[in-house]
CSV table of C-alpha atoms and ligand atoms in Angstrom, one decimal:
chain,number,residue,atom,x,y,z
A,1,MET,CA,20.1,-11.4,-21.5
A,2,LYS,CA,23.0,-9.0,-21.1
A,3,PHE,CA,22.9,-5.5,-19.7
A,4,TYR,CA,24.9,-2.6,-20.9
A,5,ASN,CA,26.2,0.6,-19.2
A,6,ILE,CA,24.3,3.6,-20.6
A,7,ASN,CA,27.5,5.8,-20.2
A,8,ASN,CA,29.8,3.2,-21.8
A,9,HIS,CA,28.2,0.8,-24.2
A,10,LYS,CA,31.3,-1.4,-24.2
A,11,GLU,CA,30.7,-2.4,-20.6
A,12,ILE,CA,28.3,-5.4,-21.0
A,13,ILE,CA,27.6,-7.7,-18.1
A,14,ASN,CA,25.0,-10.4,-17.1
A,15,PHE,CA,22.2,-10.0,-14.6
A,16,GLU,CA,24.1,-11.5,-11.7
A,17,GLN,CA,26.9,-9.0,-12.1
A,18,ALA,CA,24.5,-6.1,-12.5
A,19,LEU,CA,22.6,-7.2,-9.4
A,20,LYS,CA,25.9,-7.4,-7.4
A,21,THR,CA,27.5,-4.2,-8.6
A,22,GLY,CA,24.6,-1.8,-9.0
A,23,LEU,CA,26.4,1.0,-10.9
A,24,GLY,CA,28.8,0.7,-13.8
A,25,LYS,CA,31.9,2.6,-14.8
A,26,ASN,CA,31.5,6.5,-14.9
A,27,GLN,CA,28.5,6.2,-12.6
A,28,GLY,CA,26.7,4.6,-15.6
A,29,LEU,CA,23.3,2.8,-15.1
A,30,PHE,CA,22.8,-0.6,-16.5
A,31,PHE,CA,20.1,-1.2,-19.1
A,32,PRO,CA,18.7,-4.4,-20.8
A,33,ASN,CA,20.4,-5.2,-24.2
A,34,PHE,CA,17.0,-5.4,-25.7
A,35,ILE,CA,13.4,-5.1,-24.5
A,36,PRO,CA,11.6,-8.4,-24.8
A,37,LYS,CA,8.3,-8.1,-26.8
A,38,ILE,CA,5.1,-9.9,-26.0
A,39,ASN,CA,2.6,-9.9,-28.8
A,40,PHE,CA,-1.1,-9.0,-28.4
A,41,GLN,CA,-2.4,-12.6,-28.2
A,42,ASN,CA,0.2,-13.6,-25.6
A,43,ILE,CA,-0.5,-10.5,-23.5
A,44,GLU,CA,-4.2,-11.6,-23.4
A,45,LYS,CA,-3.0,-15.0,-22.3
A,46,ILE,CA,-0.7,-13.9,-19.5
A,47,LEU,CA,-3.3,-11.5,-18.2
A,48,ASP,CA,-5.3,-14.6,-17.3
A,49,MET,CA,-2.5,-16.0,-15.2
A,50,ASP,CA,-2.2,-15.3,-11.4
A,51,PHE,CA,0.2,-12.6,-10.3
A,52,ILE,CA,3.0,-14.9,-9.1
A,53,ASN,CA,3.1,-17.0,-12.3
A,54,ARG,CA,2.6,-14.0,-14.6
A,55,SER,CA,5.4,-12.0,-12.8
A,56,SER,CA,7.7,-15.0,-13.0
A,57,TYR,CA,7.1,-15.3,-16.7
A,58,ILE,CA,7.7,-11.6,-17.3
A,59,ILE,CA,10.9,-11.5,-15.3
A,60,SER,CA,12.1,-14.7,-17.0
A,61,LEU,CA,12.1,-12.9,-20.3
A,62,PHE,CA,15.0,-10.8,-18.9
A,63,ILE,CA,17.0,-13.4,-16.9
A,64,LYS,CA,16.1,-16.9,-18.0
A,65,ASN,CA,19.6,-17.7,-19.2
A,66,GLU,CA,20.8,-17.4,-15.6
A,67,ILE,CA,17.9,-18.9,-13.5
A,68,SER,CA,15.3,-21.4,-14.5
A,69,LEU,CA,11.6,-20.4,-14.6
A,70,GLU,CA,11.0,-23.0,-11.8
A,71,ASN,CA,13.6,-21.5,-9.5
A,72,LEU,CA,12.5,-18.0,-10.4
A,73,THR,CA,8.9,-18.7,-9.5
A,74,LYS,CA,9.9,-20.1,-6.1
A,75,ASN,CA,11.7,-16.8,-5.4
A,76,ILE,CA,9.0,-14.6,-6.7
A,77,TYR,CA,6.5,-16.5,-4.5
A,78,LYS,CA,8.6,-15.5,-1.4
A,79,ALA,CA,9.2,-11.9,-2.6
A,80,PHE,CA,5.7,-10.9,-3.6
A,81,ASN,CA,3.9,-12.5,-0.7
A,82,PHE,CA,1.3,-9.8,-0.2
A,83,PRO,CA,-1.8,-8.6,-2.2
A,84,LEU,CA,-2.2,-5.7,-4.7
A,85,LYS,CA,-5.6,-4.1,-4.7
A,86,LEU,CA,-7.2,-2.0,-7.4
A,87,ILE,CA,-9.7,0.3,-5.7
A,88,ASN,CA,-12.4,2.1,-7.7
A,89,ILE,CA,-12.7,5.7,-6.7
A,90,THR,CA,-15.1,6.9,-9.5
A,91,SER,CA,-16.4,5.1,-12.6
A,92,ASN,CA,-13.2,5.9,-14.5
A,93,ILE,CA,-10.5,6.5,-11.8
A,94,SER,CA,-9.0,3.8,-9.7
A,95,CYS,CA,-6.0,3.5,-7.3
A,96,LEU,CA,-3.6,0.6,-7.6
A,97,GLU,CA,-2.6,0.1,-4.0
A,98,LEU,CA,1.0,-1.2,-3.9
A,99,PHE,CA,1.4,-0.7,-0.1
A,100,HIS,CA,0.2,-4.0,1.4
A,101,GLY,CA,3.7,-5.4,1.9
A,102,PRO,CA,5.6,-5.8,5.2
A,103,THR,CA,6.8,-2.2,5.3
A,104,LEU,CA,3.7,-0.6,3.7
A,105,SER,CA,5.3,1.0,0.7
A,106,PHE,CA,5.7,-0.1,-2.9
A,107,LYS,CA,9.4,-0.3,-2.4
A,108,ASP,CA,8.8,-3.8,-0.9
A,109,PHE,CA,8.3,-5.1,-4.4
A,110,GLY,CA,11.7,-4.1,-5.8
A,111,VAL,CA,13.8,-4.7,-2.6
A,112,ARG,CA,12.3,-8.0,-1.8
A,113,PHE,CA,12.9,-9.3,-5.3
A,114,MET,CA,16.5,-8.0,-5.1
A,115,SER,CA,17.1,-9.8,-1.8
A,116,GLN,CA,15.8,-13.1,-3.1
A,117,MET,CA,18.0,-12.8,-6.1
A,118,LEU,CA,21.1,-12.0,-4.1
A,119,ASN,CA,20.3,-14.9,-1.9
A,120,TYR,CA,20.0,-17.2,-4.9
A,121,PHE,CA,23.2,-16.0,-6.7
A,122,ASN,CA,25.3,-15.4,-3.6
A,123,LYS,CA,25.9,-18.8,-1.9
A,124,GLN,CA,29.5,-18.6,-0.6
A,125,GLU,CA,30.6,-15.1,0.0
A,126,LYS,CA,29.5,-12.8,2.7
A,127,MET,CA,28.1,-9.6,1.3
A,128,ILE,CA,27.4,-6.4,3.2
A,129,ILE,CA,24.5,-4.2,2.1
A,130,LEU,CA,25.4,-0.6,3.2
A,131,THR,CA,22.6,1.9,2.7
A,132,ALA,CA,21.4,5.3,3.8
A,133,THR,CA,17.8,6.1,4.3
A,134,SER,CA,15.5,9.0,5.0
A,135,GLY,CA,12.7,6.5,5.9
A,136,ASP,CA,11.0,4.1,3.4
A,137,THR,CA,14.0,2.5,1.8
A,138,GLY,CA,15.6,1.5,5.1
A,139,ALA,CA,12.5,-0.3,6.3
A,140,ALA,CA,12.0,-2.1,3.0
A,141,VAL,CA,15.7,-3.1,2.9
A,142,ALA,CA,15.8,-4.3,6.6
A,143,HIS,CA,12.7,-6.5,6.2
A,144,ALA,CA,13.7,-7.9,2.8
A,145,PHE,CA,17.1,-9.0,3.9
A,146,TYR,CA,16.2,-10.1,7.5
A,147,ASN,CA,17.5,-13.6,8.1
A,148,ILE,CA,18.9,-14.0,4.6
A,149,ASP,CA,22.1,-16.1,4.8
A,150,ASN,CA,25.5,-14.6,4.1
A,151,ILE,CA,24.1,-11.1,3.9
A,152,GLU,CA,24.8,-8.4,6.5
A,153,VAL,CA,22.8,-5.2,6.4
A,154,ILE,CA,24.0,-1.8,7.8
A,155,ILE,CA,21.5,1.1,7.5
A,156,LEU,CA,22.5,4.7,8.3
A,157,TYR,CA,19.9,7.3,9.0
A,158,PRO,CA,19.9,10.9,10.4
A,159,LYS,CA,19.3,11.0,14.1
A,160,ASN,CA,15.9,12.6,15.1
A,161,LYS,CA,15.0,13.3,11.5
A,162,ILE,CA,12.7,10.4,10.8
A,163,SER,CA,9.5,9.6,12.6
A,164,ILE,CA,9.5,7.3,15.6
A,165,LEU,CA,7.2,4.9,13.7
A,166,GLN,CA,9.6,4.7,10.8
A,167,GLU,CA,12.5,4.2,13.1
A,168,LYS,CA,10.9,1.4,15.1
A,169,LEU,CA,9.9,-0.4,11.9
A,170,PHE,CA,13.6,-1.1,10.9
A,171,CYS,CA,15.7,-0.6,14.0
A,172,THR,CA,14.1,-3.3,16.1
A,173,LEU,CA,14.9,-6.4,14.1
A,174,GLY,CA,18.4,-7.4,15.2
A,175,LYS,CA,20.2,-10.5,13.8
A,176,ASN,CA,21.8,-9.6,10.5
A,177,ILE,CA,20.3,-6.1,10.4
A,178,LYS,CA,22.4,-3.3,12.1
A,179,THR,CA,21.1,0.2,12.2
A,180,ILE,CA,23.1,3.3,13.0
A,181,SER,CA,21.8,6.8,13.7
A,182,ILE,CA,24.2,9.5,12.6
A,183,ASP,CA,24.5,13.0,14.2
A,184,GLY,CA,23.8,14.7,10.9
A,185,ASN,CA,21.4,14.9,8.0
A,186,PHE,CA,20.6,12.5,5.2
A,187,ASP,CA,23.3,13.9,2.9
A,188,ASP,CA,25.9,13.2,5.7
A,189,CYS,CA,24.7,9.6,5.9
A,190,GLN,CA,25.1,9.3,2.1
A,191,ASN,CA,28.5,10.8,2.3
A,192,LEU,CA,29.6,8.2,4.9
A,193,ILE,CA,28.4,5.4,2.6
A,194,LYS,CA,30.2,6.9,-0.4
A,195,LYS,CA,33.5,7.1,1.7
A,196,SER,CA,33.1,3.4,2.7
A,197,PHE,CA,32.7,2.4,-1.0
A,198,GLU,CA,35.9,4.5,-1.8
A,199,ASP,CA,38.0,3.2,1.1
A,200,ILE,CA,40.8,1.0,-0.2
A,201,THR,CA,41.0,-1.2,3.0
A,202,LEU,CA,37.3,-1.9,3.1
A,203,ARG,CA,37.1,-2.5,-0.7
A,204,LYS,CA,39.9,-5.1,-0.5
A,205,LYS,CA,38.4,-7.0,2.4
A,206,LEU,CA,34.7,-6.7,2.0
A,207,ILE,CA,32.1,-7.2,-0.7
A,208,LEU,CA,29.9,-4.1,-0.5
A,209,ASN,CA,26.5,-3.5,-2.2
A,210,SER,CA,24.1,-0.6,-1.7
A,211,ALA,CA,20.7,-1.9,-2.6
A,212,ASN,CA,19.6,1.5,-3.8
A,213,SER,CA,17.0,2.3,-6.4
A,214,ILE,CA,19.5,2.3,-9.3
A,215,ASN,CA,19.9,-1.5,-9.1
A,216,ILE,CA,18.4,-3.0,-12.2
A,217,SER,CA,16.8,-5.8,-10.3
A,218,ARG,CA,14.5,-3.4,-8.5
A,219,LEU,CA,13.2,-2.0,-11.7
A,220,ILE,CA,12.6,-5.4,-13.3
A,221,ALA,CA,10.5,-6.4,-10.3
A,222,GLN,CA,8.3,-3.3,-10.7
A,223,ILE,CA,7.4,-4.0,-14.3
A,224,CYS,CA,5.1,-6.8,-13.0
A,225,TYR,CA,2.5,-4.7,-11.3
A,226,TYR,CA,1.7,-2.7,-14.5
A,227,PHE,CA,0.5,-5.9,-16.0
A,228,GLU,CA,-1.6,-6.5,-12.9
A,229,VAL,CA,-3.5,-3.3,-13.6
A,230,PHE,CA,-4.7,-4.7,-16.9
A,231,SER,CA,-5.6,-8.1,-15.5
A,232,GLN,CA,-7.8,-6.4,-12.8
A,233,ILE,CA,-9.7,-4.1,-15.2
A,234,LEU,CA,-12.4,-5.1,-17.7
A,235,PRO,CA,-11.3,-5.9,-21.2
A,236,ASP,CA,-13.4,-3.0,-22.5
A,237,ASN,CA,-11.3,-0.5,-20.5
A,238,ARG,CA,-8.0,-1.8,-21.6
A,239,SER,CA,-7.5,0.3,-24.7
A,240,ASN,CA,-7.7,3.6,-23.0
A,241,VAL,CA,-5.5,3.4,-19.9
A,242,ILE,CA,-3.8,6.4,-18.4
A,243,ILE,CA,-1.4,5.8,-15.5
A,244,SER,CA,-0.3,8.5,-13.1
A,245,VAL,CA,2.9,7.8,-11.2
A,246,PRO,CA,4.1,9.7,-8.1
A,247,SER,CA,7.7,10.3,-9.0
A,248,GLY,CA,11.0,11.1,-7.1
A,249,ASN,CA,13.9,9.1,-8.5
A,250,PHE,CA,11.7,8.0,-11.4
A,251,GLY,CA,12.3,4.3,-11.0
A,252,ASN,CA,8.6,3.5,-10.8
A,253,LEU,CA,7.9,5.4,-14.1
A,254,THR,CA,10.9,3.7,-15.8
A,255,ALA,CA,9.4,0.3,-15.0
A,256,GLY,CA,6.0,1.4,-16.4
A,257,LEU,CA,7.6,2.6,-19.6
A,258,ILE,CA,9.5,-0.7,-19.9
A,259,ALA,CA,6.1,-2.6,-19.6
A,260,LYS,CA,4.7,-0.4,-22.3
A,261,SER,CA,7.8,-1.0,-24.5
A,262,MET,CA,7.2,-4.8,-24.0
A,263,GLY,CA,3.8,-4.4,-25.6
A,264,LEU,CA,1.4,-3.7,-22.7
A,265,PRO,CA,-1.0,-1.2,-24.3
A,266,ILE,CA,-0.7,1.7,-21.8
A,267,LYS,CA,-2.0,4.7,-23.6
A,268,LYS,CA,-0.4,7.4,-21.6
A,269,PHE,CA,1.8,8.1,-18.6
A,270,ILE,CA,1.7,11.1,-16.3
A,271,ALA,CA,4.8,11.9,-14.3
A,272,ALA,CA,3.5,13.5,-11.1
A,273,THR,CA,6.0,15.3,-8.9
A,274,ASN,CA,5.9,17.6,-5.8
A,275,SER,CA,7.5,21.0,-5.9
A,276,ASN,CA,10.8,19.4,-6.9
A,277,ASP,CA,9.9,19.8,-10.5
A,278,THR,CA,13.1,19.3,-12.5
A,279,VAL,CA,11.3,16.9,-14.9
A,280,PRO,CA,8.1,18.9,-15.5
A,281,ARG,CA,10.2,22.0,-16.2
A,282,TYR,CA,12.5,20.0,-18.5
A,283,LEU,CA,9.5,18.6,-20.5
A,284,LYS,CA,8.2,22.1,-21.1
A,285,SER,CA,11.4,24.0,-21.8
A,286,GLY,CA,13.9,21.3,-22.9
A,287,ILE,CA,16.4,22.7,-20.4
A,288,TRP,CA,17.7,20.4,-17.6
A,289,ASN,CA,18.1,22.7,-14.7
A,290,PRO,CA,17.8,21.0,-11.3
A,291,GLN,CA,17.4,23.4,-8.3
A,292,LYS,CA,18.1,23.0,-4.6
A,293,THR,CA,15.9,20.2,-3.2
A,294,ILE,CA,12.9,21.5,-1.3
A,295,ALA,CA,11.4,19.7,1.7
A,296,THR,CA,7.8,18.8,1.1
A,297,ALA,CA,5.0,16.7,2.7
A,298,SER,CA,5.7,13.9,0.2
A,299,ASN,CA,9.3,13.6,1.5
A,300,ALA,CA,10.1,10.3,-0.4
A,301,MET,CA,9.8,12.3,-3.6
A,302,ASP,CA,12.1,15.2,-2.5
A,303,VAL,CA,14.6,14.6,-5.3
A,304,SER,CA,15.8,17.3,-7.6
A,305,CYS,CA,18.2,15.1,-9.7
A,306,PRO,CA,16.2,11.9,-10.4
A,307,ASN,CA,18.8,9.2,-10.9
A,308,ASN,CA,16.7,7.1,-13.2
A,309,TRP,CA,16.1,9.8,-15.8
A,310,PRO,CA,18.9,8.6,-18.2
A,311,ARG,CA,17.1,5.3,-18.4
A,312,ILE,CA,13.9,7.1,-19.5
A,313,ILE,CA,15.7,9.0,-22.2
A,314,GLU,CA,17.3,5.7,-23.4
A,315,LEU,CA,13.8,4.1,-23.6
A,316,PHE,CA,12.4,7.0,-25.6
A,317,GLN,CA,15.3,6.8,-28.0
A,318,ILE,CA,15.1,3.0,-28.4
A,319,ASN,CA,11.4,3.1,-29.2
A,320,ASN,CA,11.4,6.3,-31.3
A,321,TRP,CA,8.9,7.8,-28.9
A,322,ASN,CA,8.7,11.6,-28.6
A,323,LEU,CA,9.2,13.1,-25.1
A,324,ASN,CA,6.1,15.3,-25.6
A,325,GLN,CA,4.0,12.1,-25.3
A,326,LEU,CA,5.0,12.0,-21.7
A,327,SER,CA,2.6,14.2,-19.6
A,328,SER,CA,3.8,15.7,-16.3
A,329,GLN,CA,2.5,17.9,-13.5
A,330,SER,CA,4.1,19.4,-10.4
A,331,ILE,CA,1.8,19.7,-7.4
A,332,SER,CA,2.3,22.0,-4.4
A,333,ASP,CA,1.9,20.9,-0.7
A,334,TYR,CA,-1.3,23.0,-0.5
A,335,VAL,CA,-2.9,21.3,-3.5
A,336,THR,CA,-1.7,17.9,-2.1
A,337,GLU,CA,-3.6,18.6,1.1
A,338,GLN,CA,-6.7,19.7,-0.8
A,339,SER,CA,-6.6,16.5,-2.8
A,340,ILE,CA,-6.4,14.4,0.4
A,341,LEU,CA,-9.4,16.2,1.7
A,342,LYS,CA,-11.4,15.8,-1.5
A,343,LEU,CA,-10.7,12.1,-1.8
A,344,TYR,CA,-11.9,11.7,1.8
A,345,ASN,CA,-14.9,14.0,1.8
A,346,LYS,CA,-16.2,13.2,-1.7
A,347,TYR,CA,-15.2,9.5,-2.1
A,348,ASN,CA,-14.6,8.3,1.4
A,349,TYR,CA,-11.0,7.3,0.5
A,350,ILE,CA,-8.1,7.8,2.8
A,351,THR,CA,-4.8,8.5,1.2
A,352,GLU,CA,-1.4,10.0,1.9
A,353,PRO,CA,0.6,12.8,0.2
A,354,HIS,CA,2.5,10.8,-2.4
A,355,SER,CA,-0.5,9.0,-3.8
A,356,ALA,CA,-2.6,12.2,-3.6
A,357,ILE,CA,-0.1,13.9,-5.9
A,358,ALA,CA,-0.6,11.2,-8.5
A,359,TYR,CA,-4.4,11.5,-8.1
A,360,HIS,CA,-4.4,15.2,-8.6
A,361,ALA,CA,-2.2,15.1,-11.7
A,362,LEU,CA,-4.5,12.4,-13.1
A,363,GLN,CA,-7.6,14.5,-12.5
A,364,VAL,CA,-6.0,17.6,-14.2
A,365,LYS,CA,-5.0,15.6,-17.3
A,366,ILE,CA,-8.0,13.2,-17.7
A,367,LYS,CA,-10.3,15.2,-19.9
A,368,ASN,CA,-11.6,12.5,-22.2
A,369,LYS,CA,-14.5,10.6,-20.7
A,370,GLU,CA,-13.5,7.4,-22.5
A,371,ALA,CA,-10.2,7.3,-20.7
A,372,PHE,CA,-9.6,4.9,-17.8
A,373,GLY,CA,-7.3,6.5,-15.2
A,374,ILE,CA,-5.2,4.7,-12.7
A,375,PHE,CA,-3.0,6.4,-10.0
A,376,LEU,CA,-0.4,4.4,-8.1
A,377,GLY,CA,-0.8,4.2,-4.3
A,378,THR,CA,2.8,4.1,-3.2
A,379,ALA,CA,2.4,4.2,0.6
A,380,HIS,CA,-0.1,3.3,3.3
A,381,PRO,CA,-1.8,6.3,4.9
A,382,ALA,CA,-0.8,5.0,8.3
A,383,LYS,CA,2.9,5.6,7.4
A,384,PHE,CA,2.0,9.3,7.4
A,385,GLN,CA,-0.4,9.1,10.3
A,386,GLU,CA,0.2,12.4,12.0
A,387,TYR,CA,0.0,14.4,8.8
A,388,VAL,CA,-3.2,12.7,7.5
A,389,ASN,CA,-4.9,12.7,11.0
A,390,LYS,CA,-4.3,16.5,11.2
A,391,ILE,CA,-5.8,17.2,7.7
A,392,LEU,CA,-8.8,14.9,8.0
A,393,LYS,CA,-9.4,15.3,11.7
A,394,ILE,CA,-9.6,11.6,12.2
A,395,THR,CA,-7.5,8.9,13.8
A,396,ILE,CA,-6.1,6.4,11.4
A,397,LYS,CA,-5.7,2.9,12.9
A,398,LEU,CA,-2.2,1.5,12.6
A,399,PRO,CA,-2.2,-1.9,10.9
A,400,ASN,CA,-1.2,-4.8,13.2
A,401,LYS,CA,2.1,-5.1,11.3
A,402,LEU,CA,3.1,-1.7,12.7
A,403,THR,CA,1.8,-1.8,16.3
A,404,HIS,CA,3.9,-4.9,16.8
A,405,TYR,CA,7.2,-3.0,16.2
A,406,ILE,CA,6.2,0.1,18.2
A,407,LYS,CA,6.5,-2.0,21.4
A,408,LYS,CA,10.0,-3.3,20.6
A,409,GLU,CA,13.3,-2.0,21.7
A,410,ASN,CA,15.3,0.3,19.4
A,411,LEU,CA,18.6,-1.5,18.8
A,412,SER,CA,20.4,1.2,16.9
A,413,TYR,CA,23.9,2.4,17.5
A,414,ASN,CA,24.6,6.1,17.4
A,415,PHE,CA,27.8,7.5,15.7
A,416,PRO,CA,29.1,11.0,15.2
A,417,ASN,CA,29.2,12.3,11.6
A,418,ASN,CA,32.8,11.1,11.2
A,419,PHE,CA,33.9,8.3,8.9
A,420,SER,CA,36.5,6.8,11.3
A,421,TYR,CA,33.7,5.5,13.6
A,422,LEU,CA,31.9,3.7,10.8
A,423,LYS,CA,35.2,2.4,9.4
A,424,SER,CA,36.3,0.9,12.7
A,425,PHE,CA,32.8,-0.6,13.1
A,426,LEU,CA,33.1,-2.3,9.8
A,427,ILE,CA,36.6,-3.6,10.4
A,428,ASN,CA,35.9,-4.8,13.9
A,429,ASN,CA,32.7,-6.6,13.0
A,430,TYR,CA,33.2,-8.0,9.5
A,431,ILE,CA,37.0,-8.4,8.9
A,432,GLN,CA,38.6,-11.4,10.6
B,1,PLP,C1,10.2,6.2,-3.2
B,1,PLP,C2,8.8,6.6,-3.2
B,1,PLP,C3,8.3,7.3,-4.3
B,1,PLP,C4,9.1,7.7,-5.5
B,1,PLP,O1,9.4,6.6,-6.4
B,1,PLP,P1,10.5,6.7,-7.5
B,1,PLP,O2,10.6,5.3,-8.1
B,1,PLP,O3,11.8,7.1,-6.8
B,1,PLP,O4,10.1,7.7,-8.5
B,1,PLP,C5,6.9,7.6,-4.3
B,1,PLP,N1,6.2,7.4,-3.2
B,1,PLP,C6,6.7,6.8,-2.1
B,1,PLP,C7,5.8,6.5,-0.9
B,1,PLP,C8,8.0,6.4,-2.1
B,1,PLP,O5,8.5,5.8,-0.9
C-alpha cells in the first residue's frame, strides 16, 4: 500500500519512507491510500486468532507489499511481548488495560512496533532518533530502541520538571540511549529538536528521525488492540460497543476510527479530554479555536492543538460519516479526582487520571442499558503514584519493573537551553 500526504495529495510514498520521514511536505501527515476492509465473516474468523497472529494479519493488510507476513509476525512477536487485560468494572463497563508493557503506558505498543520496523528496514545506515519528552514518550522510546543495531537515541527533557520515577525509567539504560536534561521547559526542548532538524550541517551528515506520535507506524500498531476488545467480550455484547478514549494528540482515537472503518463494528466513540478542550468545543460549535495549554493532573493529555486531528477529519470524509456521530466530553481535574475515588470506593479498582477521564466520560454518555462500554486504560496507576496515593490514602506498590530502575544511576547529561551545545554534542559523537 502507498501513503499520501494529507496536505499535498501528489506526495505519495511507501511505508518504509513514511516510517523513516514521519512528516511530509508542508508539515503534512501521511495517510493510507485506502482503508482495507474486512468483511463480517472474516472479522469473526480473526477474532478467534491469538493477539500476535491477528495483529500481524491486520497490519499486513497495510504493508504486505513491503514485508512478508512471516517476517512481520516475527517482529510483532517482539514488539507486543506483554499482555492486554480486559477488566470488568460493572456488568456493562470494562477497562481495556493497555499498560502492561515495559514502560507501563499504552505508548509501548506504537513505539515498540516502530522500532522493530526501523530495525527491519534500516540495515546499513546509522539513524539518530532525536526526541523531546515530558515523560511517557521518552520512556517508551528509550526502551523500545534499546540495543537496536544502527540506531542511536537522544532524548531531551526539561530538568526537574518530570518525576524522579519517570526520569530513572529512561535515563539509566546507557548503550545506544543518551538522555539530556535541559535547563528549560518542554517547549524549549522541542525547539532544540526543531533547530537540529533545520540545521544544514546536521541534515547533510546525519539521518535524523523523531519517533513522535505523528509517525504512521505508531497508529497502525494501535489499530490492533481495538480488535482485541471484541475478541475478549462475549459475542452477544459485540453489537453494542461504545469505546471511550482518553485523548491528547488524538492518535489513539484515530487508530480506533481506522479499525471501525476497516469493518470492526464499534457502535460509538467518545473522545474524552481534560480541560484542554479544543475538540469538544469544536464538535459543539464548529469553530476551531485552540486556547493556551493548561497544566492538569492528566499531563500526557495537556495538548491544545492535537496533531492527529487532520487524520480524523480525513477519515470522516472518506467514510461519509458525520462528525456529530462522534461524542466528546471535557473533564475537570476535580471530577477526575472524584472518578478515581468512585472507582476505588465502589468497585475496588485503582486507576490513574488519564484512564479516569475516559471512565467518567463513558459514564455520562452510556444511558442505554443494552450498551457495552469500554474505557481505555492508558497508564499504570503506579506511574502516578504520588497523586493516586494522596487521593486514595493508600500506598500503591511499584511493579518490579520499576523498582529495578530506581536503584540505578542516572546517566543523563545536562545542557543549557542553547542550541550550540546540542549541535556540538551531535557533531562530536556522531559525525566522523
Ligand atoms: C499519550 C497519552 C494519552 C493521549 O494519547 P493520544 O494518542 O495522544 O490522544 C493518554 N494517556 C496517557 C497515559 C498517555 O501517555
